[in-house]
């Protein structure tokens, strides 16, 4: 008998998306699915979660679970690198439970809803962008027949042989009206944050805002999936922190906002609130070099900031300008040096292969990264993800369906397709430059000493296992390319 009140949520697994760097990667509770669950439960429905990344279940086992639970709706969330695993899960579910309704959500279906339903014929719906209200109305339709499918904003659905795109749904305006994410969906001890961020095994993640003000050409939040910044009130944030500390013993907080430092006055307000309500709690956030200064960082440090992530992207001012990042190399240097002087650990992210990139500008970025007193750095290859400006302007769509399984920074992509006209680098140069950047940055005696001083053993062992695996993979790639070419 069908459980008309149950939404079974599935987070498509990453599997090897991080490639050889998976040893340094972490697993995170899917807060977005947690919000959908609590929103539905507050209104009389039920939800369950399958997360293969921490539960180690196969697609066949997922399908068996669906058949056994017989939910009203299965919701599968995924980003572009998980496209093929999501598709395989849909196929397995359709074979095991042919009558179940399947909805797709997450970044990839939100960016390409019509294409996604066309390419995954086993799915019935796509939920675009924020899913709380759309999921609720879809569950009501499946239970009672109302509201009509055509009236559910934010939904894309099948009408016989046609795919219908409904009116867009506005983002949730009042974030404080949402219940806290349903962390009881799954054992929280299964999750392990990225080893760089924390010495603690009891780390919790939280959103204090939604949306991003940026217009970066490489990020879907800056283009197709862009939403206005909406902020939660301090009372709500402090109450959620109290809940996760008392219920789950969290002693380290990872703030997942796209840009936590977007508005300085709010950051000062947060520092005052967390110092008053949760003194001694250590935390991490993502910042932007053009929104922080020494006084702000000093106050953040006093209030428990342990480490901060900066998207530096490039050491070349013109490349950054073309990427519409809105920062300068000088601002990045000032921010990182201020953090060093204050004892705040820093992680700098760099992208190789941005529009206009040449070997010279890439080498400039590597030199710039090595000149900064960063605790750690990450180098990736630009991937033209659907929903980004680079995808729409540069991705060669004339070569048939994209092989989304290769849309992973560690694997390289089919650059002859993806990078047509974007930069002056060959398909062989970009992976080699990424491996070179890792070697140049991490094998310096000064950098090794810096990491030993400021990093925990889990961070060092995890990242260096991944690093040496990356180097080995690059050597294998070069040998394979040489053998194939003659």
Tab-separated table of C-alpha atoms in Angstrom:
chain	number	residue	atom	x	y	z
A	1	UNK	CA	0.000	0.000	0.000
A	2	UNK	CA	1.343	3.414	-0.973
A	3	UNK	CA	2.420	5.706	1.846
A	4	UNK	CA	0.739	8.893	0.650
A	5	UNK	CA	2.434	11.009	3.303
A	6	UNK	CA	6.042	9.923	2.678
A	7	UNK	CA	8.679	11.729	0.644
A	8	UNK	CA	11.818	9.589	0.329
A	9	UNK	CA	14.797	11.880	-0.270
A	10	UNK	CA	17.986	10.624	-1.925
A	11	UNK	CA	21.257	12.522	-2.223
A	12	UNK	CA	22.989	11.199	-5.316
A	13	UNK	CA	26.464	9.988	-4.317
A	14	UNK	CA	29.673	11.741	-5.200
A	15	UNK	CA	31.612	8.478	-5.476
A	16	UNK	CA	34.941	9.533	-7.055
A	17	UNK	CA	34.066	13.130	-7.919
A	18	UNK	CA	37.046	14.414	-5.976
A	19	UNK	CA	39.319	11.916	-7.729
A	20	UNK	CA	42.631	11.460	-5.936
A	21	UNK	CA	41.837	14.338	-3.588
A	22	UNK	CA	38.913	12.465	-1.991
A	23	UNK	CA	41.170	11.645	0.981
A	24	UNK	CA	41.113	15.349	1.814
A	25	UNK	CA	37.439	15.813	1.000
A	26	UNK	CA	34.672	15.509	3.541
A	27	UNK	CA	31.074	14.416	3.811
A	28	UNK	CA	28.383	16.908	4.756
A	29	UNK	CA	24.791	16.562	5.864
A	30	UNK	CA	22.588	17.869	2.996
A	31	UNK	CA	21.079	20.905	4.684
A	32	UNK	CA	18.792	21.637	1.726
A	33	UNK	CA	17.121	18.237	2.011
A	34	UNK	CA	16.987	18.703	5.773
A	35	UNK	CA	15.016	21.911	5.278
A	36	UNK	CA	12.547	20.191	2.923
A	37	UNK	CA	12.026	17.383	5.435
A	38	UNK	CA	11.345	19.653	8.402
A	39	UNK	CA	9.092	21.895	6.290
A	40	UNK	CA	6.959	18.908	5.248
A	41	UNK	CA	6.874	17.345	8.714
A	42	UNK	CA	5.683	20.633	10.199
A	43	UNK	CA	2.710	20.380	7.815
A	44	UNK	CA	1.689	16.803	8.442
A	45	UNK	CA	3.840	14.871	5.982
A	46	UNK	CA	6.760	12.537	6.555
A	47	UNK	CA	10.228	12.272	5.036
A	48	UNK	CA	13.194	9.911	5.058
A	49	UNK	CA	16.722	10.239	3.676
A	50	UNK	CA	19.165	7.951	1.897
A	51	UNK	CA	22.718	9.281	1.637
A	52	UNK	CA	24.893	6.688	-0.141
A	53	UNK	CA	28.070	8.646	0.563
A	54	UNK	CA	27.856	7.788	4.266
A	55	UNK	CA	25.535	4.770	4.284
A	56	UNK	CA	27.421	2.770	1.628
A	57	UNK	CA	24.335	1.542	-0.209
A	58	UNK	CA	24.225	0.542	-3.884
A	59	UNK	CA	21.652	1.693	-6.415
A	60	UNK	CA	20.077	-1.770	-6.191
A	61	UNK	CA	19.725	-1.428	-2.425
A	62	UNK	CA	18.241	2.046	-2.881
A	63	UNK	CA	15.688	0.616	-5.316
A	64	UNK	CA	14.816	-2.158	-2.865
A	65	UNK	CA	14.268	0.440	-0.136
A	66	UNK	CA	11.956	2.428	-2.422
A	67	UNK	CA	9.942	-0.678	-3.273
A	68	UNK	CA	9.650	-1.588	0.410
A	69	UNK	CA	8.684	1.901	1.633
A	70	UNK	CA	6.390	2.617	-1.359
A	71	UNK	CA	6.506	6.410	-0.851
A	72	UNK	CA	4.223	8.906	-2.516
A	73	UNK	CA	7.287	10.567	-4.020
A	74	UNK	CA	11.006	9.956	-4.385
A	75	UNK	CA	13.135	13.115	-4.519
A	76	UNK	CA	16.675	12.830	-5.896
A	77	UNK	CA	19.038	15.776	-5.452
A	78	UNK	CA	22.209	16.117	-7.490
A	79	UNK	CA	24.740	18.435	-9.062
A	80	UNK	CA	26.216	18.037	-12.532
A	81	UNK	CA	29.006	15.568	-11.618
A	82	UNK	CA	26.367	13.228	-10.145
A	83	UNK	CA	24.178	13.258	-13.268
A	84	UNK	CA	24.999	9.692	-14.281
A	85	UNK	CA	24.687	8.253	-10.779
A	86	UNK	CA	21.303	9.974	-10.419
A	87	UNK	CA	20.227	8.562	-13.783
A	88	UNK	CA	21.339	5.062	-12.787
A	89	UNK	CA	19.409	5.330	-9.521
A	90	UNK	CA	16.286	6.405	-11.431
A	91	UNK	CA	16.613	3.398	-13.740
A	92	UNK	CA	16.997	1.013	-10.815
A	93	UNK	CA	14.017	2.526	-8.998
A	94	UNK	CA	11.816	2.402	-12.080
A	95	UNK	CA	12.654	-1.283	-12.529
A	96	UNK	CA	12.009	-2.156	-8.883
A	97	UNK	CA	9.034	0.159	-8.254
A	98	UNK	CA	7.510	1.018	-11.659
A	99	UNK	CA	4.594	2.986	-10.215
A	100	UNK	CA	6.521	5.367	-7.971
A	101	UNK	CA	6.692	9.080	-8.778
A	102	UNK	CA	10.212	10.535	-9.077
A	103	UNK	CA	11.179	14.203	-8.746
A	104	UNK	CA	14.647	15.584	-9.468
A	105	UNK	CA	16.126	18.599	-7.705
A	106	UNK	CA	19.380	20.346	-6.946
A	107	UNK	CA	21.733	22.505	-8.971
A	108	UNK	CA	21.759	20.516	-12.213
A	109	UNK	CA	17.987	20.024	-12.642
A	110	UNK	CA	17.459	23.652	-11.619
A	111	UNK	CA	19.867	24.861	-14.313
A	112	UNK	CA	18.614	22.529	-17.065
A	113	UNK	CA	15.163	21.246	-16.041
A	114	UNK	CA	13.784	20.445	-19.495
A	115	UNK	CA	17.002	18.849	-20.697
A	116	UNK	CA	17.283	16.829	-17.497
A	117	UNK	CA	13.800	15.345	-17.824
A	118	UNK	CA	14.509	14.598	-21.489
A	119	UNK	CA	17.754	12.818	-20.634
A	120	UNK	CA	16.298	10.967	-17.619
A	121	UNK	CA	12.956	9.654	-18.944
A	122	UNK	CA	12.404	7.624	-15.763
A	123	UNK	CA	11.774	10.852	-13.802
A	124	UNK	CA	8.386	12.565	-13.659
A	125	UNK	CA	9.169	16.017	-12.252
A	126	UNK	CA	11.937	18.556	-11.729
A	127	UNK	CA	11.844	20.976	-8.796
A	128	UNK	CA	13.641	24.217	-9.657
A	129	UNK	CA	15.684	26.132	-7.067
A	130	UNK	CA	14.500	26.225	-3.436
A	131	UNK	CA	12.326	23.205	-2.850
A	132	UNK	CA	10.359	23.635	0.381
A	133	UNK	CA	7.114	25.108	-0.964
A	134	UNK	CA	7.194	23.336	-4.326
A	135	UNK	CA	7.740	19.944	-2.678
A	136	UNK	CA	4.855	20.550	-0.282
A	137	UNK	CA	2.440	21.456	-3.079
A	138	UNK	CA	3.566	18.465	-5.145
A	139	UNK	CA	2.943	16.138	-2.184
A	140	UNK	CA	-0.518	17.683	-1.760
A	141	UNK	CA	-1.256	17.078	-5.441
A	142	UNK	CA	-0.198	13.435	-5.233
A	143	UNK	CA	-2.389	12.956	-2.148
A	144	UNK	CA	-5.503	14.964	-3.049
A	145	UNK	CA	-5.202	16.102	-6.673
A	146	UNK	CA	-4.923	19.770	-5.689
A	147	UNK	CA	-3.389	22.149	-6.494
A	148	UNK	CA	-3.270	21.233	-10.180
A	149	UNK	CA	0.201	20.481	-11.534
A	150	UNK	CA	0.045	23.511	-13.829
A	151	UNK	CA	-0.457	25.774	-10.820
A	152	UNK	CA	2.588	24.615	-8.851
A	153	UNK	CA	5.239	27.269	-9.313
A	154	UNK	CA	8.816	26.091	-9.623
A	155	UNK	CA	7.770	22.735	-11.109
A	156	UNK	CA	8.657	21.174	-14.457
A	157	UNK	CA	6.602	18.095	-15.350
A	158	UNK	CA	5.528	15.678	-18.046
A	159	UNK	CA	2.177	16.043	-19.797
A	160	UNK	CA	2.129	12.872	-21.864
A	161	UNK	CA	4.878	13.417	-24.455
A	162	UNK	CA	5.423	17.079	-23.603
A	163	UNK	CA	7.533	18.690	-20.898
A	164	UNK	CA	5.783	21.631	-19.241
A	165	UNK	CA	7.695	24.426	-17.513
A	166	UNK	CA	5.579	26.203	-14.919
A	167	UNK	CA	5.940	29.762	-13.694
A	168	UNK	CA	9.041	30.305	-11.570
A	169	UNK	CA	8.701	30.393	-7.796
A	170	UNK	CA	10.127	33.315	-5.865
A	171	UNK	CA	12.805	32.410	-3.312
A	172	UNK	CA	11.716	32.110	0.311
A	173	UNK	CA	11.681	35.685	1.596
A	174	UNK	CA	11.494	35.105	5.355
A	175	UNK	CA	14.116	32.515	6.270
A	176	UNK	CA	13.162	32.742	9.939
A	177	UNK	CA	9.771	31.265	9.023
A	178	UNK	CA	11.457	27.978	8.091
A	179	UNK	CA	11.979	25.283	10.722
A	180	UNK	CA	15.540	24.174	11.401
A	181	UNK	CA	16.914	21.465	9.070
A	182	UNK	CA	15.812	17.974	10.111
A	183	UNK	CA	19.111	16.527	11.293
A	184	UNK	CA	17.269	13.590	12.871
A	185	UNK	CA	16.856	12.193	9.347
A	186	UNK	CA	20.181	10.394	9.671
A	187	UNK	CA	22.918	9.649	12.195
A	188	UNK	CA	24.961	12.842	12.220
A	189	UNK	CA	28.074	11.026	13.434
A	190	UNK	CA	28.387	9.489	9.958
A	191	UNK	CA	29.486	12.830	8.529
A	192	UNK	CA	33.083	14.059	8.527
A	193	UNK	CA	33.899	17.584	7.438
A	194	UNK	CA	36.912	18.302	5.261
A	195	UNK	CA	39.948	17.599	7.397
A	196	UNK	CA	41.401	21.098	6.880
A	197	UNK	CA	38.609	22.844	8.711
A	198	UNK	CA	38.546	21.276	12.139
A	199	UNK	CA	40.367	19.232	14.714
A	200	UNK	CA	36.957	18.206	16.039
A	201	UNK	CA	34.892	15.199	15.040
A	202	UNK	CA	31.757	16.994	16.273
A	203	UNK	CA	31.393	19.610	13.561
A	204	UNK	CA	28.007	20.959	12.496
A	205	UNK	CA	27.059	22.887	9.373
A	206	UNK	CA	24.614	25.776	9.214
A	207	UNK	CA	23.240	28.396	6.821
A	208	UNK	CA	22.781	31.894	8.229
A	209	UNK	CA	21.689	33.293	4.863
A	210	UNK	CA	20.763	32.268	1.331
A	211	UNK	CA	21.726	33.795	-1.998
A	212	UNK	CA	24.879	35.389	-3.339
A	213	UNK	CA	25.560	38.944	-4.544
A	214	UNK	CA	28.340	37.817	-6.890
A	215	UNK	CA	28.290	37.590	-10.683
A	216	UNK	CA	31.198	35.180	-11.174
A	217	UNK	CA	31.138	33.660	-14.649
A	218	UNK	CA	32.181	30.235	-13.337
A	219	UNK	CA	29.426	29.877	-10.714
A	220	UNK	CA	25.756	29.100	-11.285
A	221	UNK	CA	24.858	31.231	-8.240
A	222	UNK	CA	26.101	34.218	-10.211
A	223	UNK	CA	23.927	33.519	-13.256
A	224	UNK	CA	21.105	31.025	-13.894
A	225	UNK	CA	20.551	30.111	-10.239
A	226	UNK	CA	21.100	33.583	-8.865
A	227	UNK	CA	18.896	34.603	-5.950
A	228	UNK	CA	18.889	37.715	-3.770
A	229	UNK	CA	20.707	37.584	-0.468
A	230	UNK	CA	18.302	36.891	2.394
A	231	UNK	CA	19.530	36.858	5.966
A	232	UNK	CA	18.310	35.044	9.043
A	233	UNK	CA	17.877	36.922	12.286
A	234	UNK	CA	20.408	36.434	15.078
A	235	UNK	CA	17.808	34.989	17.445
A	236	UNK	CA	17.022	32.193	14.983
A	237	UNK	CA	20.702	31.501	14.280
A	238	UNK	CA	21.636	31.334	17.961
A	239	UNK	CA	18.670	29.055	18.677
A	240	UNK	CA	19.752	26.618	15.967
A	241	UNK	CA	23.327	26.623	17.262
A	242	UNK	CA	21.987	25.862	20.749
A	243	UNK	CA	19.961	22.980	19.299
A	244	UNK	CA	22.857	21.366	17.447
A	245	UNK	CA	25.177	21.770	20.425
A	246	UNK	CA	22.746	20.246	22.913
A	247	UNK	CA	21.352	17.535	20.627
A	248	UNK	CA	24.532	16.506	18.811
A	249	UNK	CA	27.400	17.750	20.959
A	250	UNK	CA	28.747	20.035	18.241
A	251	UNK	CA	31.823	21.987	19.290
A	252	UNK	CA	32.808	23.417	15.907
A	253	UNK	CA	30.604	25.307	13.454
A	254	UNK	CA	30.966	25.412	9.694
A	255	UNK	CA	28.994	28.310	8.200
A	256	UNK	CA	28.019	27.342	4.649
A	257	UNK	CA	26.818	30.737	3.366
A	258	UNK	CA	28.170	31.587	-0.086
A	259	UNK	CA	29.673	34.801	1.290
A	260	UNK	CA	29.296	35.175	5.034
A	261	UNK	CA	31.208	38.477	5.058
A	262	UNK	CA	28.879	40.116	2.512
A	263	UNK	CA	27.675	42.766	5.001
A	264	UNK	CA	30.130	43.930	7.661
A	265	UNK	CA	27.575	45.230	10.143
A	266	UNK	CA	25.885	41.833	10.199
A	267	UNK	CA	29.191	40.051	10.800
A	268	UNK	CA	29.863	42.307	13.787
A	269	UNK	CA	26.342	41.545	15.021
A	270	UNK	CA	26.994	37.816	14.646
A	271	UNK	CA	30.268	38.081	16.558
A	272	UNK	CA	28.550	39.852	19.447
A	273	UNK	CA	25.746	37.270	19.504
A	274	UNK	CA	27.915	34.158	19.349
A	275	UNK	CA	30.344	35.522	21.943
A	276	UNK	CA	27.417	36.171	24.289
A	277	UNK	CA	25.446	32.981	23.673
A	278	UNK	CA	28.141	30.449	22.776
A	279	UNK	CA	31.490	31.636	24.162
A	280	UNK	CA	34.447	29.491	23.175
A	281	UNK	CA	32.761	27.937	20.139
A	282	UNK	CA	35.139	27.747	17.170
A	283	UNK	CA	33.832	28.336	13.671
A	284	UNK	CA	34.652	28.578	9.961
A	285	UNK	CA	33.191	30.702	7.176
A	286	UNK	CA	33.628	31.691	3.553
A	287	UNK	CA	34.772	35.242	2.927
A	288	UNK	CA	35.569	37.614	0.097
A	289	UNK	CA	38.796	39.585	0.004
A	290	UNK	CA	36.983	42.839	-0.804
A	291	UNK	CA	34.562	42.572	2.124
A	292	UNK	CA	37.012	42.078	5.003
A	293	UNK	CA	39.603	44.277	6.675
A	294	UNK	CA	41.888	43.965	9.695
A	295	UNK	CA	39.411	45.315	12.304
A	296	UNK	CA	36.644	42.987	11.098
A	297	UNK	CA	38.905	39.940	11.001
A	298	UNK	CA	40.235	40.815	14.457
A	299	UNK	CA	36.691	40.893	15.841
A	300	UNK	CA	35.883	37.590	14.106
A	301	UNK	CA	38.981	36.016	15.634
A	302	UNK	CA	37.986	37.261	19.098
A	303	UNK	CA	34.541	35.707	18.599
A	304	UNK	CA	35.929	32.274	17.723
A	305	UNK	CA	36.811	32.329	14.015
A	306	UNK	CA	39.318	29.540	13.477
A	307	UNK	CA	39.735	29.518	9.713
A	308	UNK	CA	38.371	31.203	6.609
A	309	UNK	CA	38.016	30.284	2.947
A	310	UNK	CA	38.860	32.812	0.227
A	311	UNK	CA	38.079	32.355	-3.457
A	312	UNK	CA	41.181	34.044	-4.874
A	313	UNK	CA	40.857	32.394	-8.308
A	314	UNK	CA	43.815	34.003	-10.129
A	315	UNK	CA	46.912	36.098	-9.638
A	316	UNK	CA	46.285	38.034	-12.839
A	317	UNK	CA	44.103	41.133	-12.501
A	318	UNK	CA	42.746	40.954	-16.052
A	319	UNK	CA	41.731	37.295	-15.708
A	320	UNK	CA	39.902	38.107	-12.459
A	321	UNK	CA	38.160	41.034	-14.151
A	322	UNK	CA	36.996	38.842	-17.042
A	323	UNK	CA	35.713	36.302	-14.515
A	324	UNK	CA	33.625	39.093	-12.898
A	325	UNK	CA	34.898	38.121	-9.482
A	326	UNK	CA	34.946	41.715	-8.256
A	327	UNK	CA	38.231	41.502	-6.360
A	328	UNK	CA	41.885	42.280	-7.061
A	329	UNK	CA	45.087	40.343	-6.289
A	330	UNK	CA	46.086	43.164	-3.929
A	331	UNK	CA	42.872	42.743	-1.927
A	332	UNK	CA	43.499	39.011	-1.668
A	333	UNK	CA	47.036	39.604	-0.437
A	334	UNK	CA	45.856	42.113	2.166
A	335	UNK	CA	43.169	39.737	3.442
A	336	UNK	CA	45.484	36.722	3.689
A	337	UNK	CA	48.263	38.703	5.372
A	338	UNK	CA	45.806	40.151	7.885
A	339	UNK	CA	44.653	36.632	8.736
A	340	UNK	CA	48.239	35.446	9.112
A	341	UNK	CA	48.991	38.307	11.502
A	342	UNK	CA	45.882	37.492	13.541
A	343	UNK	CA	46.493	33.741	13.684
A	344	UNK	CA	43.527	32.816	11.483
A	345	UNK	CA	44.083	29.799	9.249
A	346	UNK	CA	43.384	30.443	5.581
A	347	UNK	CA	42.444	28.353	2.577
A	348	UNK	CA	42.824	29.959	-0.841
A	349	UNK	CA	41.047	28.530	-3.891
A	350	UNK	CA	42.459	29.050	-7.381
A	351	UNK	CA	40.991	28.192	-10.796
A	352	UNK	CA	43.130	27.423	-13.827
A	353	UNK	CA	41.589	27.821	-17.269
A	354	UNK	CA	39.393	30.878	-16.749
A	355	UNK	CA	38.391	32.829	-19.878
A	356	UNK	CA	41.467	34.393	-21.457
A	357	UNK	CA	43.890	32.141	-19.560
A	358	UNK	CA	47.300	31.505	-21.118
A	359	UNK	CA	50.246	29.519	-19.870
A	360	UNK	CA	51.812	32.800	-18.767
A	361	UNK	CA	48.785	33.889	-16.702
A	362	UNK	CA	48.483	30.408	-15.193
A	363	UNK	CA	52.134	30.501	-14.156
A	364	UNK	CA	51.504	33.967	-12.724
A	365	UNK	CA	48.699	32.501	-10.611
A	366	UNK	CA	50.959	29.715	-9.333
A	367	UNK	CA	53.654	32.238	-8.388
A	368	UNK	CA	51.065	34.455	-6.711
A	369	UNK	CA	49.691	31.554	-4.665
A	370	UNK	CA	53.187	30.638	-3.505
A	371	UNK	CA	53.836	34.242	-2.460
A	372	UNK	CA	50.861	34.323	-0.081
A	373	UNK	CA	51.064	33.140	3.555
A	374	UNK	CA	48.160	30.731	3.059
A	375	UNK	CA	47.759	27.779	5.380
A	376	UNK	CA	46.505	25.730	2.456
A	377	UNK	CA	45.562	26.220	-1.172
A	378	UNK	CA	43.451	24.335	-3.671
A	379	UNK	CA	43.949	24.396	-7.436
A	380	UNK	CA	41.218	23.243	-9.784
A	381	UNK	CA	40.468	23.347	-13.477
A	382	UNK	CA	37.533	25.455	-14.615
A	383	UNK	CA	34.491	23.316	-15.337
A	384	UNK	CA	31.715	24.960	-17.418
A	385	UNK	CA	28.866	23.816	-15.202
A	386	UNK	CA	25.319	24.242	-16.527
A	387	UNK	CA	23.795	27.435	-15.196
A	388	UNK	CA	27.059	29.374	-15.411
A	389	UNK	CA	27.973	32.116	-17.840
A	390	UNK	CA	30.935	30.119	-19.157
A	391	UNK	CA	28.634	27.205	-19.969
A	392	UNK	CA	26.259	29.355	-21.976
A	393	UNK	CA	28.928	31.433	-23.703
A	394	UNK	CA	31.741	28.953	-24.269
A	395	UNK	CA	30.592	25.355	-24.012
A	396	UNK	CA	30.391	23.735	-27.436
A	397	UNK	CA	26.806	22.479	-27.538
A	398	UNK	CA	27.107	21.177	-31.095
A	399	UNK	CA	28.746	17.892	-30.142
A	400	UNK	CA	25.743	16.015	-28.785
A	401	UNK	CA	24.818	15.361	-25.126
A	402	UNK	CA	27.518	16.291	-22.658
A	403	UNK	CA	29.387	13.558	-20.829
A	404	UNK	CA	28.617	14.922	-17.390
A	405	UNK	CA	30.650	12.196	-15.703
A	406	UNK	CA	33.778	14.113	-16.725
A	407	UNK	CA	32.553	17.448	-15.289
A	408	UNK	CA	34.908	16.987	-12.355
A	409	UNK	CA	37.877	19.240	-11.728
A	410	UNK	CA	40.177	16.397	-10.750
A	411	UNK	CA	39.467	14.272	-13.810
A	412	UNK	CA	39.932	16.910	-16.443
A	413	UNK	CA	37.176	17.332	-18.986
A	414	UNK	CA	36.999	16.873	-22.723
A	415	UNK	CA	38.701	20.245	-23.178
A	416	UNK	CA	38.528	20.158	-26.963
A	417	UNK	CA	34.759	20.517	-26.529
A	418	UNK	CA	34.387	22.473	-23.344
A	419	UNK	CA	37.003	25.125	-23.887
A	420	UNK	CA	36.525	26.055	-27.511
A	421	UNK	CA	37.472	29.727	-27.772
A	422	UNK	CA	37.743	30.210	-24.010
A	423	UNK	CA	41.492	30.290	-23.493
A	424	UNK	CA	44.840	29.609	-25.094
A	425	UNK	CA	45.612	26.328	-23.333
A	426	UNK	CA	45.560	22.835	-24.807
A	427	UNK	CA	43.702	19.836	-23.327
A	428	UNK	CA	47.018	18.466	-22.091
A	429	UNK	CA	48.307	21.656	-20.484
A	430	UNK	CA	45.563	22.258	-17.916
A	431	UNK	CA	45.855	18.994	-15.914
A	432	UNK	CA	49.643	19.309	-16.040
A	433	UNK	CA	49.442	22.886	-14.746
A	434	UNK	CA	47.138	21.826	-11.914
A	435	UNK	CA	49.570	19.110	-10.807
A	436	UNK	CA	52.465	21.561	-11.143
A	437	UNK	CA	50.633	24.098	-8.986
A	438	UNK	CA	50.075	21.523	-6.236
A	439	UNK	CA	53.737	20.494	-6.287
A	440	UNK	CA	55.036	24.064	-6.327
A	441	UNK	CA	52.807	25.140	-3.461
A	442	UNK	CA	53.039	22.181	-1.095
A	443	UNK	CA	56.615	20.973	-1.529
A	444	UNK	CA	58.206	24.221	-0.334
A	445	UNK	CA	59.961	23.859	3.047
A	446	UNK	CA	58.332	27.050	4.313
A	447	UNK	CA	54.872	25.749	3.416
A	448	UNK	CA	55.485	22.383	5.040
A	449	UNK	CA	56.607	24.171	8.202
A	450	UNK	CA	53.545	26.441	8.109
A	451	UNK	CA	51.213	23.460	7.852
A	452	UNK	CA	52.971	21.600	10.647
A	453	UNK	CA	52.558	24.644	12.901
A	454	UNK	CA	48.904	25.319	12.188
A	455	UNK	CA	47.355	22.064	11.035
A	456	UNK	CA	46.188	18.965	12.806
A	457	UNK	CA	47.392	15.459	11.922
A	458	UNK	CA	44.109	14.560	10.184
A	459	UNK	CA	44.447	17.548	7.874
A	460	UNK	CA	48.060	16.852	6.973
A	461	UNK	CA	47.700	13.111	6.418
A	462	UNK	CA	44.482	13.454	4.442
A	463	UNK	CA	45.683	16.214	2.185
A	464	UNK	CA	49.108	14.767	1.501
A	465	UNK	CA	47.664	11.340	0.679
A	466	UNK	CA	45.461	13.083	-1.825
A	467	UNK	CA	48.314	15.233	-3.083
A	468	UNK	CA	50.675	12.352	-3.823
A	469	UNK	CA	47.839	10.412	-5.423
A	470	UNK	CA	47.188	13.423	-7.660
A	471	UNK	CA	50.843	13.554	-8.706
A	472	UNK	CA	50.808	9.825	-9.466
A	473	UNK	CA	47.657	10.235	-11.525
A	474	UNK	CA	49.218	13.054	-13.527
A	475	UNK	CA	52.281	10.928	-14.270
A	476	UNK	CA	50.025	8.098	-15.424
A	477	UNK	CA	48.024	10.513	-17.595
A	478	UNK	CA	51.195	11.816	-19.245
A	479	UNK	CA	52.520	8.314	-19.919
A	480	UNK	CA	49.175	7.250	-21.368
A	481	UNK	CA	49.015	10.322	-23.590
A	482	UNK	CA	52.579	9.751	-24.802
A	483	UNK	CA	51.851	6.093	-25.598
A	484	UNK	CA	48.635	6.972	-27.435
A	485	UNK	CA	50.329	9.636	-29.543
A	486	UNK	CA	53.081	7.468	-30.783
